[in-house]
Amino acid sequence: DADVTQTPRNRITKTGKRIMLECSQTKGHDRMYWYRQDPGLGLRLIYYSFDVKDINKGEISDGYSVSRQAQAKFSLSLESAIPNQTALYFCATSDPVVSGELFFGEGSRLTVL
Amino acid sequence: AQKVTQAQTEISVVEKEDVTLDCVYETRDTTYYLFWYKQPPSGELVFLIRRNSFDEQNEISGRYSWNFQKSTSSFNFTITASQVVDSAVYFCALINAGGTSYGKLTFGQGTILTVHP
């Protein structure tokens, strides 16, 4: 099993619908992240959490919210999805003691029609 | 603020050619880490290398090599004798080891490498 698991892996939805992407990890890391990938733009940080009580906005947080339910779980929500939120979403974890390397999930491809 | 720029959007080579992917970064911190990730067509992100700002030694791993030069803020990646399986999107990334941006990995735009048989 993967250390960082994202569900769903693929989702097609309609404009205005609420969508939740879930992430769980077995690495025991306190730090978790949500990134969005768009062609030609690389990965951009949406939200990050350094522990269960710490949630921070990234560079493109508008239109998104997150919930850190436990050390191992970090969910990303789109309250009212719009077509320009069509993208590949990655969850990641890191151990600050180990030089900042991020461990990524396999990605969740979201299409908003 | 930190920034990573990969000047090449797409590169196309024929198998067995050598290819270099450029990466230039900007940061105000003196302690930072640089990374290269590979994203094959299947979509997952594969970690290739991490280099800290105090270690300017070049590194070689099989057909892969990395050239880190602080003087030009560059961390270039070379694939020797490229193979079709090297076809992927490659990302350069930077993370600061301190300050308010600690823990946040900043990515370049990615370079799409296509290796033709």
Short mmCIF file of C-alpha atoms in Angstrom, two decimals:
data_model
loop_
_atom_site.label_atom_id
_atom_site.label_comp_id
_atom_site.label_asym_id
_atom_site.label_seq_id
_atom_site.Cartn_x
_atom_site.Cartn_y
_atom_site.Cartn_z
CA ASP A 1 0.00 0.00 0.00
CA ALA A 2 1.13 3.53 -0.74
CA ASP A 3 2.39 5.66 2.15
CA VAL A 4 0.26 8.60 1.00
CA THR A 5 -3.17 7.68 -0.35
CA GLN A 6 -5.54 9.98 -2.17
CA THR A 7 -9.21 9.35 -2.89
CA PRO A 8 -10.80 9.58 -5.36
CA ARG A 9 -8.12 9.17 -8.03
CA ASN A 10 -10.44 10.49 -10.71
CA ARG A 11 -13.60 12.51 -10.45
CA ILE A 12 -15.84 14.28 -12.92
CA THR A 13 -18.34 16.71 -11.51
CA LYS A 14 -20.51 19.64 -12.51
CA THR A 15 -20.20 23.33 -11.81
CA GLY A 16 -21.58 24.25 -8.41
CA LYS A 17 -21.18 20.86 -6.80
CA ARG A 18 -19.31 20.35 -3.54
CA ILE A 19 -16.30 18.10 -3.85
CA MET A 20 -14.00 16.63 -1.21
CA LEU A 21 -10.61 15.11 -1.93
CA GLU A 22 -9.22 13.01 0.86
CA CYS A 23 -5.67 12.23 1.81
CA SER A 24 -4.37 9.78 4.37
CA GLN A 25 -0.79 8.88 5.24
CA THR A 26 0.97 6.15 7.13
CA LYS A 27 4.35 7.87 7.37
CA GLY A 28 3.65 9.43 10.76
CA HIS A 29 4.51 12.91 9.49
CA ASP A 30 3.03 16.01 11.11
CA ARG A 31 3.26 18.14 7.98
CA MET A 32 0.79 17.77 5.15
CA TYR A 33 0.19 19.76 1.98
CA TRP A 34 -2.22 20.11 -0.91
CA TYR A 35 -0.83 21.13 -4.30
CA ARG A 36 -2.53 21.74 -7.61
CA GLN A 37 -0.90 20.98 -10.96
CA ASP A 38 -1.84 22.76 -14.18
CA PRO A 39 -0.01 22.34 -17.49
CA GLY A 40 2.82 24.84 -17.84
CA LEU A 41 2.43 26.12 -14.27
CA GLY A 42 4.08 23.38 -12.26
CA LEU A 43 2.65 22.60 -8.85
CA ARG A 44 1.20 25.37 -6.75
CA LEU A 45 0.53 25.20 -3.04
CA ILE A 46 -3.11 25.46 -1.98
CA TYR A 47 -3.00 24.79 1.79
CA TYR A 48 -0.59 23.30 4.26
CA SER A 49 -0.73 22.07 7.82
CA PHE A 50 2.22 21.65 10.16
CA ASP A 51 0.18 19.84 12.79
CA VAL A 52 -3.45 19.07 13.59
CA LYS A 53 -4.11 22.54 15.02
CA ASP A 54 -2.18 24.46 12.40
CA ILE A 55 -3.71 25.27 9.00
CA ASN A 56 -2.20 27.79 6.59
CA LYS A 57 -3.13 29.20 3.22
CA GLY A 58 -0.82 28.67 0.30
CA GLU A 59 -0.52 30.79 -2.79
CA ILE A 60 -3.83 29.79 -4.40
CA SER A 61 -6.27 29.07 -1.55
CA ASP A 62 -9.30 30.99 -2.90
CA GLY A 63 -12.19 28.65 -3.62
CA TYR A 64 -10.76 25.87 -1.44
CA SER A 65 -10.97 24.85 2.21
CA VAL A 66 -9.25 22.11 4.18
CA SER A 67 -9.75 20.01 7.25
CA ARG A 68 -7.07 18.23 9.27
CA GLN A 69 -9.11 15.53 10.98
CA ALA A 70 -6.11 13.75 12.49
CA GLN A 71 -2.37 13.59 12.07
CA ALA A 72 -2.89 11.10 9.29
CA LYS A 73 -5.77 12.78 7.43
CA PHE A 74 -5.97 16.03 5.49
CA SER A 75 -8.97 16.76 3.26
CA LEU A 76 -9.39 19.39 0.56
CA SER A 77 -12.86 20.72 -0.25
CA LEU A 78 -14.23 22.70 -3.14
CA GLU A 79 -17.44 24.18 -1.79
CA SER A 80 -18.80 25.13 -5.21
CA ALA A 81 -16.66 23.73 -8.00
CA ILE A 82 -15.98 25.77 -11.12
CA PRO A 83 -14.41 24.69 -14.43
CA ASN A 84 -11.07 26.43 -13.82
CA GLN A 85 -10.57 24.16 -10.83
CA THR A 86 -10.12 21.30 -13.28
CA ALA A 87 -6.62 20.08 -12.47
CA LEU A 88 -4.49 17.33 -10.99
CA TYR A 89 -4.33 17.59 -7.20
CA PHE A 90 -1.54 16.20 -5.07
CA CYS A 91 -1.37 15.62 -1.37
CA ALA A 92 2.07 15.45 0.23
CA THR A 93 3.67 14.93 3.62
CA SER A 94 7.06 15.84 5.01
CA ASP A 95 9.27 15.23 7.99
CA PRO A 96 11.00 18.50 8.91
CA VAL A 97 13.90 16.64 10.43
CA VAL A 98 14.71 15.07 7.07
CA SER A 99 15.62 18.13 5.03
CA GLY A 100 12.20 19.04 3.74
CA GLU A 101 11.69 16.26 1.23
CA LEU A 102 8.01 15.86 0.36
CA PHE A 103 6.36 12.48 -0.17
CA PHE A 104 3.54 12.70 -2.66
CA GLY A 105 0.35 10.79 -3.16
CA GLU A 106 -0.52 9.48 -6.60
CA GLY A 107 -2.71 12.45 -7.46
CA SER A 108 -6.43 13.07 -7.88
CA ARG A 109 -7.58 14.17 -11.31
CA LEU A 110 -10.62 16.45 -11.03
CA THR A 111 -12.69 17.58 -13.99
CA VAL A 112 -15.37 20.22 -13.49
CA LEU A 113 -17.82 20.49 -16.36
CA ALA B 1 9.84 35.26 -1.92
CA GLN B 2 11.26 32.31 -3.72
CA LYS B 3 11.03 31.37 -7.37
CA VAL B 4 12.13 28.54 -9.61
CA THR B 5 12.40 28.93 -13.36
CA GLN B 6 12.78 26.16 -15.88
CA ALA B 7 13.43 27.94 -19.15
CA GLN B 8 12.73 24.96 -21.39
CA THR B 9 9.05 24.12 -21.70
CA GLU B 10 9.64 21.16 -24.00
CA ILE B 11 12.68 19.27 -25.23
CA SER B 12 12.70 16.60 -27.88
CA VAL B 13 15.70 14.34 -28.47
CA VAL B 14 16.53 11.09 -30.17
CA GLU B 15 17.49 8.11 -28.09
CA LYS B 16 21.15 8.02 -26.96
CA GLU B 17 21.51 11.78 -27.15
CA ASP B 18 22.57 13.66 -24.02
CA VAL B 19 20.13 16.26 -22.76
CA THR B 20 20.39 18.98 -20.12
CA LEU B 21 17.41 20.47 -18.30
CA ASP B 22 18.03 23.93 -16.90
CA CYS B 23 16.86 25.23 -13.54
CA VAL B 24 17.44 28.70 -12.10
CA TYR B 25 16.19 29.69 -8.67
CA GLU B 26 15.75 32.76 -6.51
CA THR B 27 15.72 32.86 -2.74
CA ARG B 28 16.79 35.24 0.00
CA ASP B 29 17.63 32.46 2.41
CA THR B 30 21.14 31.16 2.77
CA THR B 31 20.01 27.68 3.76
CA TYR B 32 17.80 25.87 1.32
CA TYR B 33 17.31 22.60 -0.50
CA LEU B 34 16.91 21.95 -4.19
CA PHE B 35 15.12 18.99 -5.71
CA TRP B 36 14.40 17.34 -9.00
CA TYR B 37 11.25 15.28 -9.49
CA LYS B 38 10.20 13.19 -12.46
CA GLN B 39 6.57 12.80 -13.51
CA PRO B 40 6.11 9.95 -15.98
CA PRO B 41 2.96 9.66 -18.10
CA SER B 42 1.30 7.69 -15.30
CA GLY B 43 1.19 10.92 -13.30
CA GLU B 44 2.95 10.18 -10.03
CA LEU B 45 5.85 12.32 -8.82
CA VAL B 46 9.13 10.48 -8.47
CA PHE B 47 11.85 11.98 -6.29
CA LEU B 48 15.24 12.06 -8.04
CA ILE B 49 17.61 14.12 -5.93
CA ARG B 50 17.93 16.56 -3.04
CA ARG B 51 20.84 18.97 -2.67
CA ASN B 52 21.41 21.39 0.20
CA SER B 53 22.77 24.88 -0.30
CA PHE B 54 26.06 24.14 1.40
CA ASP B 55 26.97 21.24 -0.82
CA GLU B 56 28.04 22.33 -4.27
CA GLN B 57 29.52 19.02 -5.25
CA ASN B 58 28.14 17.70 -8.48
CA GLU B 59 26.44 14.35 -8.28
CA ILE B 60 26.20 11.46 -10.66
CA SER B 61 23.76 8.59 -10.42
CA GLY B 62 23.99 6.22 -13.34
CA ARG B 63 22.99 8.18 -16.45
CA TYR B 64 21.82 11.13 -14.37
CA SER B 65 24.02 13.97 -13.21
CA TRP B 66 23.37 17.28 -11.52
CA ASN B 67 25.38 20.48 -11.63
CA PHE B 68 24.76 22.88 -8.74
CA GLN B 69 26.31 26.36 -9.02
CA LYS B 70 25.44 28.87 -6.32
CA SER B 71 27.23 31.65 -8.18
CA THR B 72 24.64 31.48 -10.95
CA SER B 73 21.78 30.11 -8.81
CA SER B 74 21.45 27.14 -11.08
CA PHE B 75 20.80 23.45 -10.54
CA ASN B 76 20.91 21.78 -13.93
CA PHE B 77 20.10 18.16 -14.66
CA THR B 78 21.76 16.12 -17.41
CA ILE B 79 20.67 12.76 -18.75
CA THR B 80 23.41 10.94 -20.62
CA ALA B 81 22.53 8.53 -23.42
CA SER B 82 18.81 9.21 -23.09
CA GLN B 83 16.28 6.41 -23.38
CA VAL B 84 12.61 6.34 -24.32
CA VAL B 85 11.76 5.57 -20.68
CA ASP B 86 13.20 8.96 -19.73
CA SER B 87 10.25 10.63 -21.45
CA ALA B 88 8.44 12.52 -18.70
CA VAL B 89 7.86 15.93 -17.20
CA TYR B 90 10.73 17.01 -14.97
CA PHE B 91 10.32 19.51 -12.15
CA CYS B 92 12.93 21.46 -10.31
CA ALA B 93 11.91 22.64 -6.83
CA LEU B 94 13.20 24.70 -3.93
CA ILE B 95 12.46 24.68 -0.21
CA ASN B 96 13.85 27.10 2.33
CA ALA B 97 15.15 25.72 5.58
CA GLY B 98 14.00 28.66 7.66
CA GLY B 99 11.84 31.76 7.81
CA THR B 100 8.17 32.06 7.01
CA SER B 101 8.40 29.95 3.89
CA TYR B 102 9.87 26.99 5.76
CA GLY B 103 8.38 23.72 4.70
CA LYS B 104 6.83 24.98 1.47
CA LEU B 105 8.20 23.49 -1.70
CA THR B 106 8.18 25.87 -4.67
CA PHE B 107 8.16 24.22 -8.09
CA GLY B 108 9.31 25.33 -11.49
CA GLN B 109 6.91 25.12 -14.40
CA GLY B 110 8.26 21.78 -15.54
CA THR B 111 10.08 20.63 -18.68
CA ILE B 112 8.43 18.07 -20.92
CA LEU B 113 11.12 15.71 -22.22
CA THR B 114 10.31 13.46 -25.15
CA VAL B 115 12.86 10.87 -26.20
CA HIS B 116 12.20 9.38 -29.62
CA PRO B 117 13.40 5.90 -30.58
#
